[in-house]
Short mmCIF file of C-alpha atoms in Angstrom, two decimals:
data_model
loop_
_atom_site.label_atom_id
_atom_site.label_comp_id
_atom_site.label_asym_id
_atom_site.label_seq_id
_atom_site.Cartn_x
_atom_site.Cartn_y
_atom_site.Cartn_z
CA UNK A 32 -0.67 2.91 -24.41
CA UNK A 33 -2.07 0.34 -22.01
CA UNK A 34 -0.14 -0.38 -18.67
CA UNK A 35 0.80 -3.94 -19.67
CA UNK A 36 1.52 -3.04 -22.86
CA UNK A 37 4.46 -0.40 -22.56
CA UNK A 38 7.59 -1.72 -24.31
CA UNK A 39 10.12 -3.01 -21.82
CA UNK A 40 12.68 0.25 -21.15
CA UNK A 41 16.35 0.02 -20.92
CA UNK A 42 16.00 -0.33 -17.67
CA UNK A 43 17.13 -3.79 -15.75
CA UNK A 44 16.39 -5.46 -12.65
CA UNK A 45 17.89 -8.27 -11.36
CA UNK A 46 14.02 -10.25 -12.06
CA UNK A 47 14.25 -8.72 -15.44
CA UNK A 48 13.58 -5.68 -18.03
CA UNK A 49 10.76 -3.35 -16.58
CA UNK A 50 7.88 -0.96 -18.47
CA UNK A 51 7.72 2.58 -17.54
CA UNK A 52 5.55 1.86 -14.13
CA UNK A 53 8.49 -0.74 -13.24
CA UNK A 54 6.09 -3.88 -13.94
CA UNK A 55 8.43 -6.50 -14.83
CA UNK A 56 8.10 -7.65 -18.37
CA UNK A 57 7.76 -11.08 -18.02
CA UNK A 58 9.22 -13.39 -21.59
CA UNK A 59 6.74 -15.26 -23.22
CA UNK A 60 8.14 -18.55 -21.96
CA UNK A 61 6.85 -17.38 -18.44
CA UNK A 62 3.58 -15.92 -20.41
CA UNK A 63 2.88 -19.54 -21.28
CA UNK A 64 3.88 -21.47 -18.30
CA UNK A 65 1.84 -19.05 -16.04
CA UNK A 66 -1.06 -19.43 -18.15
CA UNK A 67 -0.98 -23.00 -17.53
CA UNK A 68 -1.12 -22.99 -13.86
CA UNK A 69 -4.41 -22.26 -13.09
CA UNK A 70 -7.49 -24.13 -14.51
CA UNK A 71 -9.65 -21.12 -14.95
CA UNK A 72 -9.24 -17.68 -16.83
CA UNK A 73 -11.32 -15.24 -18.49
CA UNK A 74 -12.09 -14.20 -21.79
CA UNK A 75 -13.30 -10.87 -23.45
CA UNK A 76 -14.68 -10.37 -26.49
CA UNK A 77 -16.27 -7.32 -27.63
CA UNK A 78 -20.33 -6.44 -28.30
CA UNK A 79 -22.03 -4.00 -29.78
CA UNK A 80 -19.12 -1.85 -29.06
CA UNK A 81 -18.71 -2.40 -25.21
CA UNK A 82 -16.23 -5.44 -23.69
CA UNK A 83 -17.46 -8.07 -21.99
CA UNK A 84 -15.62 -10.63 -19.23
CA UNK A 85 -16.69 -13.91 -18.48
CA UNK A 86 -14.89 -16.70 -16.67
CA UNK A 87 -13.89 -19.82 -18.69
CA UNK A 88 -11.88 -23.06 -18.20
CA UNK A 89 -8.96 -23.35 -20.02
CA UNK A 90 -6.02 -25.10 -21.13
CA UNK A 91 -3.05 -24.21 -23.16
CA UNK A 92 -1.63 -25.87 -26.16
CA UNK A 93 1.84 -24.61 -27.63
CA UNK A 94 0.99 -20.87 -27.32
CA UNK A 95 -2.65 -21.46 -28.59
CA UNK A 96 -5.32 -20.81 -25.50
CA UNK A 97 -8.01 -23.12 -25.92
CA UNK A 98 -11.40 -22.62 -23.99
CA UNK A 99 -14.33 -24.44 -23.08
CA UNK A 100 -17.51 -22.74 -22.59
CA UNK A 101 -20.42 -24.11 -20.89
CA UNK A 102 -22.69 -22.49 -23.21
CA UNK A 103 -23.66 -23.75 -26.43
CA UNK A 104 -23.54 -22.50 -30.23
CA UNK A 105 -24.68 -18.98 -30.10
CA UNK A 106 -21.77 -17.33 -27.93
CA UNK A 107 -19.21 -19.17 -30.55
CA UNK A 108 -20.50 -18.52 -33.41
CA UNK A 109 -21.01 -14.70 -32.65
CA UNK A 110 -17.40 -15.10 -31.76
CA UNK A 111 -15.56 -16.82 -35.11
CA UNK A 112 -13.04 -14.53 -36.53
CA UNK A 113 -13.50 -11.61 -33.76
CA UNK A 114 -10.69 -10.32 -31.57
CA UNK A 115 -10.90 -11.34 -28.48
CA UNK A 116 -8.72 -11.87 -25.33
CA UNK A 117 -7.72 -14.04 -22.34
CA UNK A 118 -6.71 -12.60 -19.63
CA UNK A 119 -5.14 -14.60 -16.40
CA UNK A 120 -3.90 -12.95 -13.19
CA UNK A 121 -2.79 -14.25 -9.32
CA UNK A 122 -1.99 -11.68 -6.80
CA UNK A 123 -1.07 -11.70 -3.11
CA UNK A 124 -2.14 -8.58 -1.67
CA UNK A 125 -0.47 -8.94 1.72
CA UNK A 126 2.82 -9.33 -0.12
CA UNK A 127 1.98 -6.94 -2.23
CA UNK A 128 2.74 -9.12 -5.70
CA UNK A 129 1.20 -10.06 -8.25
CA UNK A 130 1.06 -10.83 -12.24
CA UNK A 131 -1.13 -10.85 -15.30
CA UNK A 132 -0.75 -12.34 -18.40
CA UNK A 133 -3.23 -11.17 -21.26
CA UNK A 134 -3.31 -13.17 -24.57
CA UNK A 135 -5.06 -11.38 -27.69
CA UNK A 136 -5.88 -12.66 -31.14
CA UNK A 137 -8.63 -14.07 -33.02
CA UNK A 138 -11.36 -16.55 -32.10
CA UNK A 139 -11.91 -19.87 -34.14
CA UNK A 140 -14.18 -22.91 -33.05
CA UNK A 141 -12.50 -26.45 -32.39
CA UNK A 142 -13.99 -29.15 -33.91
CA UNK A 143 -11.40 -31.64 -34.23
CA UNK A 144 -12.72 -34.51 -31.89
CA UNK A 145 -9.24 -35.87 -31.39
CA UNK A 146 -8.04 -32.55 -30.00
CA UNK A 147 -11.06 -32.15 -28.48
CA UNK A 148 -10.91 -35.18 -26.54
CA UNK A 149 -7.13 -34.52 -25.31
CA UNK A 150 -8.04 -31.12 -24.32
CA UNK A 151 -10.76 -32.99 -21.92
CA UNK A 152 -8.72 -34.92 -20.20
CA UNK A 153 -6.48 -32.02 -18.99
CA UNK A 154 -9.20 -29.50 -18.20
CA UNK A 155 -10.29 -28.68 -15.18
CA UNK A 156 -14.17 -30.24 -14.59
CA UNK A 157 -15.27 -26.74 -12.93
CA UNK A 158 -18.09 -26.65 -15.10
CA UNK A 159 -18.18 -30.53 -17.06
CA UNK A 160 -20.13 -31.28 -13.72
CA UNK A 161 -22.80 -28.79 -13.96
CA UNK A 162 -23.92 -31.65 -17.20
CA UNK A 163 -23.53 -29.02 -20.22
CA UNK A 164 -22.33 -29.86 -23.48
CA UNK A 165 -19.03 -28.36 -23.51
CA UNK A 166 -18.27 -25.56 -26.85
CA UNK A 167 -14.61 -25.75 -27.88
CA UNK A 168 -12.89 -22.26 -29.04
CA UNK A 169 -9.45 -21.56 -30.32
CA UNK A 170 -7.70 -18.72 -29.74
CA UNK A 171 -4.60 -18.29 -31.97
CA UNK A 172 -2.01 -15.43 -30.82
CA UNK A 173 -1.09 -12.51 -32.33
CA UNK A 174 0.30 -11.03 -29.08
CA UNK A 175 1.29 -12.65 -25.55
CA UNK A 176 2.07 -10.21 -22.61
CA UNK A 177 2.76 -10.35 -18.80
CA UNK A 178 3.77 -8.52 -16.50
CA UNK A 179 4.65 -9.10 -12.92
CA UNK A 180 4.27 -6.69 -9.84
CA UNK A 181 6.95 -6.59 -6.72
CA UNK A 182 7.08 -5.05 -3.81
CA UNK A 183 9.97 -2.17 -3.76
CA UNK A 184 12.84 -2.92 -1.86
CA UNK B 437 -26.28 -13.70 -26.48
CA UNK B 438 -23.21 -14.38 -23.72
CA UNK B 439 -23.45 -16.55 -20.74
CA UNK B 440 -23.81 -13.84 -17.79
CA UNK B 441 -26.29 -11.79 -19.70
CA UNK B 442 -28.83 -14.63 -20.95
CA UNK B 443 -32.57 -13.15 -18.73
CA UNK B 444 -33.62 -15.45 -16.13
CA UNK B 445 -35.96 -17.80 -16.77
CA UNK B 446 -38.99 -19.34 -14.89
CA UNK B 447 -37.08 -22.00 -13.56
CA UNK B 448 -36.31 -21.87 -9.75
CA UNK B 449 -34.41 -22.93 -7.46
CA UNK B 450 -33.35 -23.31 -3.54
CA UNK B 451 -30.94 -20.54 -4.41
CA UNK B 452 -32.78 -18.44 -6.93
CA UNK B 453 -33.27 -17.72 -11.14
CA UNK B 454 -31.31 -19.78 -13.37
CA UNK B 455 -30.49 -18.99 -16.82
CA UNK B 456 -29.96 -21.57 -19.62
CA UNK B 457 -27.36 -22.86 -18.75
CA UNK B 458 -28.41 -23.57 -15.36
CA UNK B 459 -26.15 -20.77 -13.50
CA UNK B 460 -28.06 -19.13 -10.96
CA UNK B 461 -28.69 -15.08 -11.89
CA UNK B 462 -27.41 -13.11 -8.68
CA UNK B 463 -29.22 -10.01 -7.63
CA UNK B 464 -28.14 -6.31 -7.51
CA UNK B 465 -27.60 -7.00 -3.72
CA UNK B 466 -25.54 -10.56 -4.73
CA UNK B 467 -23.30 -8.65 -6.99
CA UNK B 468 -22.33 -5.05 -5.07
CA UNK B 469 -21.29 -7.31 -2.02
CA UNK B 470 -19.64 -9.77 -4.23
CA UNK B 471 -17.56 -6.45 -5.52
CA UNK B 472 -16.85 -5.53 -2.15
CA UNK B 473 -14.90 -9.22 -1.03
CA UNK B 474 -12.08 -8.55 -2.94
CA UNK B 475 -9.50 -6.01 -3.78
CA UNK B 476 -8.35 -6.80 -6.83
CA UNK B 477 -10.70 -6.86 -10.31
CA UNK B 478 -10.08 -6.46 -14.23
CA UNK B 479 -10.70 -3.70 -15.96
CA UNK B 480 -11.60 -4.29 -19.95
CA UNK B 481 -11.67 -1.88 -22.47
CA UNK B 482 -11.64 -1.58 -26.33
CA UNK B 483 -8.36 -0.80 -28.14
CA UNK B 484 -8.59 -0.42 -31.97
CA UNK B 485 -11.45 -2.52 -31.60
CA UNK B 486 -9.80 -5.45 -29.70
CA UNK B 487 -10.30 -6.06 -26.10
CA UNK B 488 -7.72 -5.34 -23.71
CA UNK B 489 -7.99 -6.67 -19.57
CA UNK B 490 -5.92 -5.62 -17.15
CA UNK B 491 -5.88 -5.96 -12.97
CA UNK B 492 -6.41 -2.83 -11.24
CA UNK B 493 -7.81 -2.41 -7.60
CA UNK B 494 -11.12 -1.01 -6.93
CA UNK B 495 -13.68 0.05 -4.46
CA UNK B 496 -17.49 0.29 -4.73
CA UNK B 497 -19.29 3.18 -3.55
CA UNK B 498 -22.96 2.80 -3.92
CA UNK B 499 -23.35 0.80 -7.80
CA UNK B 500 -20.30 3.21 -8.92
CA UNK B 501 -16.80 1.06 -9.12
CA UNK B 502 -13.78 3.24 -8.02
CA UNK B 503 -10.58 2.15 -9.89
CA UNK B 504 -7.00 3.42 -8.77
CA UNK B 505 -4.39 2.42 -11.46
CA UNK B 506 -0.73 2.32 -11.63
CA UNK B 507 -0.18 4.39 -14.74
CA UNK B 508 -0.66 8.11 -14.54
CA UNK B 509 -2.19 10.25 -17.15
CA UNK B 510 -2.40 8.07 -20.83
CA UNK B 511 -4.66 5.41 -20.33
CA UNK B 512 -6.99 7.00 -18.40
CA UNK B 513 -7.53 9.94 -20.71
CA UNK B 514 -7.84 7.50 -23.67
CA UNK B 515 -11.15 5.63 -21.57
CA UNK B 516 -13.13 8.96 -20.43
CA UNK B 517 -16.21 8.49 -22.03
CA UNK B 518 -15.33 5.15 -23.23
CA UNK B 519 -17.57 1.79 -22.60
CA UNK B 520 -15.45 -0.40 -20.22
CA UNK B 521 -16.47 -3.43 -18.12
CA UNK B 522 -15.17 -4.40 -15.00
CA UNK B 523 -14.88 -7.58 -13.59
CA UNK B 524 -14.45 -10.04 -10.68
CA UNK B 525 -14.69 -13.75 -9.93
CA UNK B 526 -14.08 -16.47 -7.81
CA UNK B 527 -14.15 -20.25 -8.29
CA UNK B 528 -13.32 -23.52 -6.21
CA UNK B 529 -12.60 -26.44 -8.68
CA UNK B 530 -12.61 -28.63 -6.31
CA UNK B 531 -15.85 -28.35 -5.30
CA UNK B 532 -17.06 -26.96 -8.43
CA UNK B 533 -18.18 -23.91 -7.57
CA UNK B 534 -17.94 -20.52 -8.67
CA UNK B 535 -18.75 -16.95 -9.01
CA UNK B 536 -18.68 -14.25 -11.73
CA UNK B 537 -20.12 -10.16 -11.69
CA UNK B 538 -19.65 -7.68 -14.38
CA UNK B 539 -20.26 -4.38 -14.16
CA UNK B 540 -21.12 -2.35 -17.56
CA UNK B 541 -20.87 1.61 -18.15
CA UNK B 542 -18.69 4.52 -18.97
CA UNK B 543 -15.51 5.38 -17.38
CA UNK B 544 -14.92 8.89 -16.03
CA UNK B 545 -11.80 10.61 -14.64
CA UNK B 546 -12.16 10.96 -10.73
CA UNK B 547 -10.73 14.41 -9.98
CA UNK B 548 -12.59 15.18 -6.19
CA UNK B 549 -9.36 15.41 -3.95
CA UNK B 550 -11.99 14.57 -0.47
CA UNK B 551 -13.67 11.42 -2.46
CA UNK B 552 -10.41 10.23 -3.57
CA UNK B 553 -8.65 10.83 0.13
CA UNK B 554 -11.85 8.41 1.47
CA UNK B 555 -11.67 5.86 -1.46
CA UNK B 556 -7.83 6.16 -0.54
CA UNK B 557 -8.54 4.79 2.56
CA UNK B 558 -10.85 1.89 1.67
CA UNK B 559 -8.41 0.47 -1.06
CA UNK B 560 -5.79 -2.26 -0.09
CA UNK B 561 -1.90 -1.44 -0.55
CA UNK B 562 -1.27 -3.83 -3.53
CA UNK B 563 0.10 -1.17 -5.89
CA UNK B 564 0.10 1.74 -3.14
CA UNK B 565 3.37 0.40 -1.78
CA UNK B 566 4.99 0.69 -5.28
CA UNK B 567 5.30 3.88 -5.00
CA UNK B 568 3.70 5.15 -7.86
CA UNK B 569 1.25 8.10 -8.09
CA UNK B 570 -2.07 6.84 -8.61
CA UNK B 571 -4.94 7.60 -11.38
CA UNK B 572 -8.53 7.30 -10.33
CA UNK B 573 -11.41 6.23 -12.54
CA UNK B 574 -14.97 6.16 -12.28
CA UNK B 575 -17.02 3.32 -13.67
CA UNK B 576 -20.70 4.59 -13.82
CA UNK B 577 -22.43 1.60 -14.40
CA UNK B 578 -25.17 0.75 -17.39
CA UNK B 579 -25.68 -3.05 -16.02
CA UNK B 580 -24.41 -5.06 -13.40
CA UNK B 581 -25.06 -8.47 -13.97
CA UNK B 582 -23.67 -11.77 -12.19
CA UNK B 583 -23.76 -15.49 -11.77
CA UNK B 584 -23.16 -17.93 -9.65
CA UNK B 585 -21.96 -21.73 -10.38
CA UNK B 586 -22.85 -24.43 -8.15
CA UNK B 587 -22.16 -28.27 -8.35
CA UNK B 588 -25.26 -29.76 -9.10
CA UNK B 589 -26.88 -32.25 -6.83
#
């Protein structure tokens, strides 16, 4: 139903299959190395009904998006087991391009200090400098999409 | 319970309220202008109770977000009525600094030809030029909220 959702039609450009509003469906090989080049996404999660957005630092790890939160225990745990999403986007206005990649599954807490600690070392430190302890979550896929926005020729 | 929406506490600062976790609450002011500096925001909405974000362009008219998107006719009759969140942000890693507003509410279809011809105007091309007619939507907001990130000192 949703625009970046739209299975790719039989349609072909020379970037790639395209949905019905000729977005490029991007493969999930480009999913994951877009989401990895930017430090900082955003993740929604759903409350009392109504979605919610907030920015997080992230990194990826296989097709798993892990997140670090600069707030502490109660966000997480209200999160464990709950759908939720990622979302990452870039777009050039003056060009008028531009892409979004939106990851969905299910929220787990990280507590493996081993991961934990490699997962520091190739985040970001957007927020590690504000002095909070950092909250790990997991989120494992059940769906990766993208797609990609060109001008018409 | 989630970062952005955690009340301001007593604590001050040069810039204004903090929260708990030491990001400083933006005003109703902060947060319309910060929706104006851009072009491009997210739209969220609930899906079979998952979240779903996608990048659509907007424009503000008084607290009311204005959203024109690239698909025609499905998605937008699935949100009237619905609880969606829209969202924008901004962030410098390398100074460690950052922005993020979310605006709360219902979404309505936008069917007034002169508003639209105006809010037509005030949008930026980024989908226009794809040549795609366009759906509007009305976010009527519940609660706009925002924060701001800055390194500390």
């Amino acid at each position: 139903m949703a625009l970046v959702y739209d299975p790719p039609t039989q349609r072909q450009t020379m970037s790639g299959p395209t949905d019905r509003n000729d977005l490029e469906v991007l493969s999930l090989a480009q999913c994951l190395s877009l989401l990895r080049s930017r430090p900082l996404g955003r993740l929604a999660y759903v409350e009392a009904g109504e979605p919610v957005v907030i920015p997080v630092n992230h990194t990826v790890d296989g097709s798993t998006v892990v997140l670090r939160t600069v707030v502490g225990g109660k966000l997480d745990a209200a999160l464990v087991g709950q759908p939720v999403a990622f979302q990452l986007d870039d777009h050039d206005p003056s060009r008028g391009t531009g892409w979004s990649v939106l990851v969905q599954g299910r929220a787990e807490l990280l507590e493996d200090d081993d991961r934990i600690a490699r997962y520091e070392d190739e985040l970001d430190s957007w927020a590690i400098e504000h002095g909070h302890e950092a909250a790990w979550i997991r989120i494992v896929a059940d769906e990766v999409s993208g797609r990609r926005l060109r001008r018409s020729s």
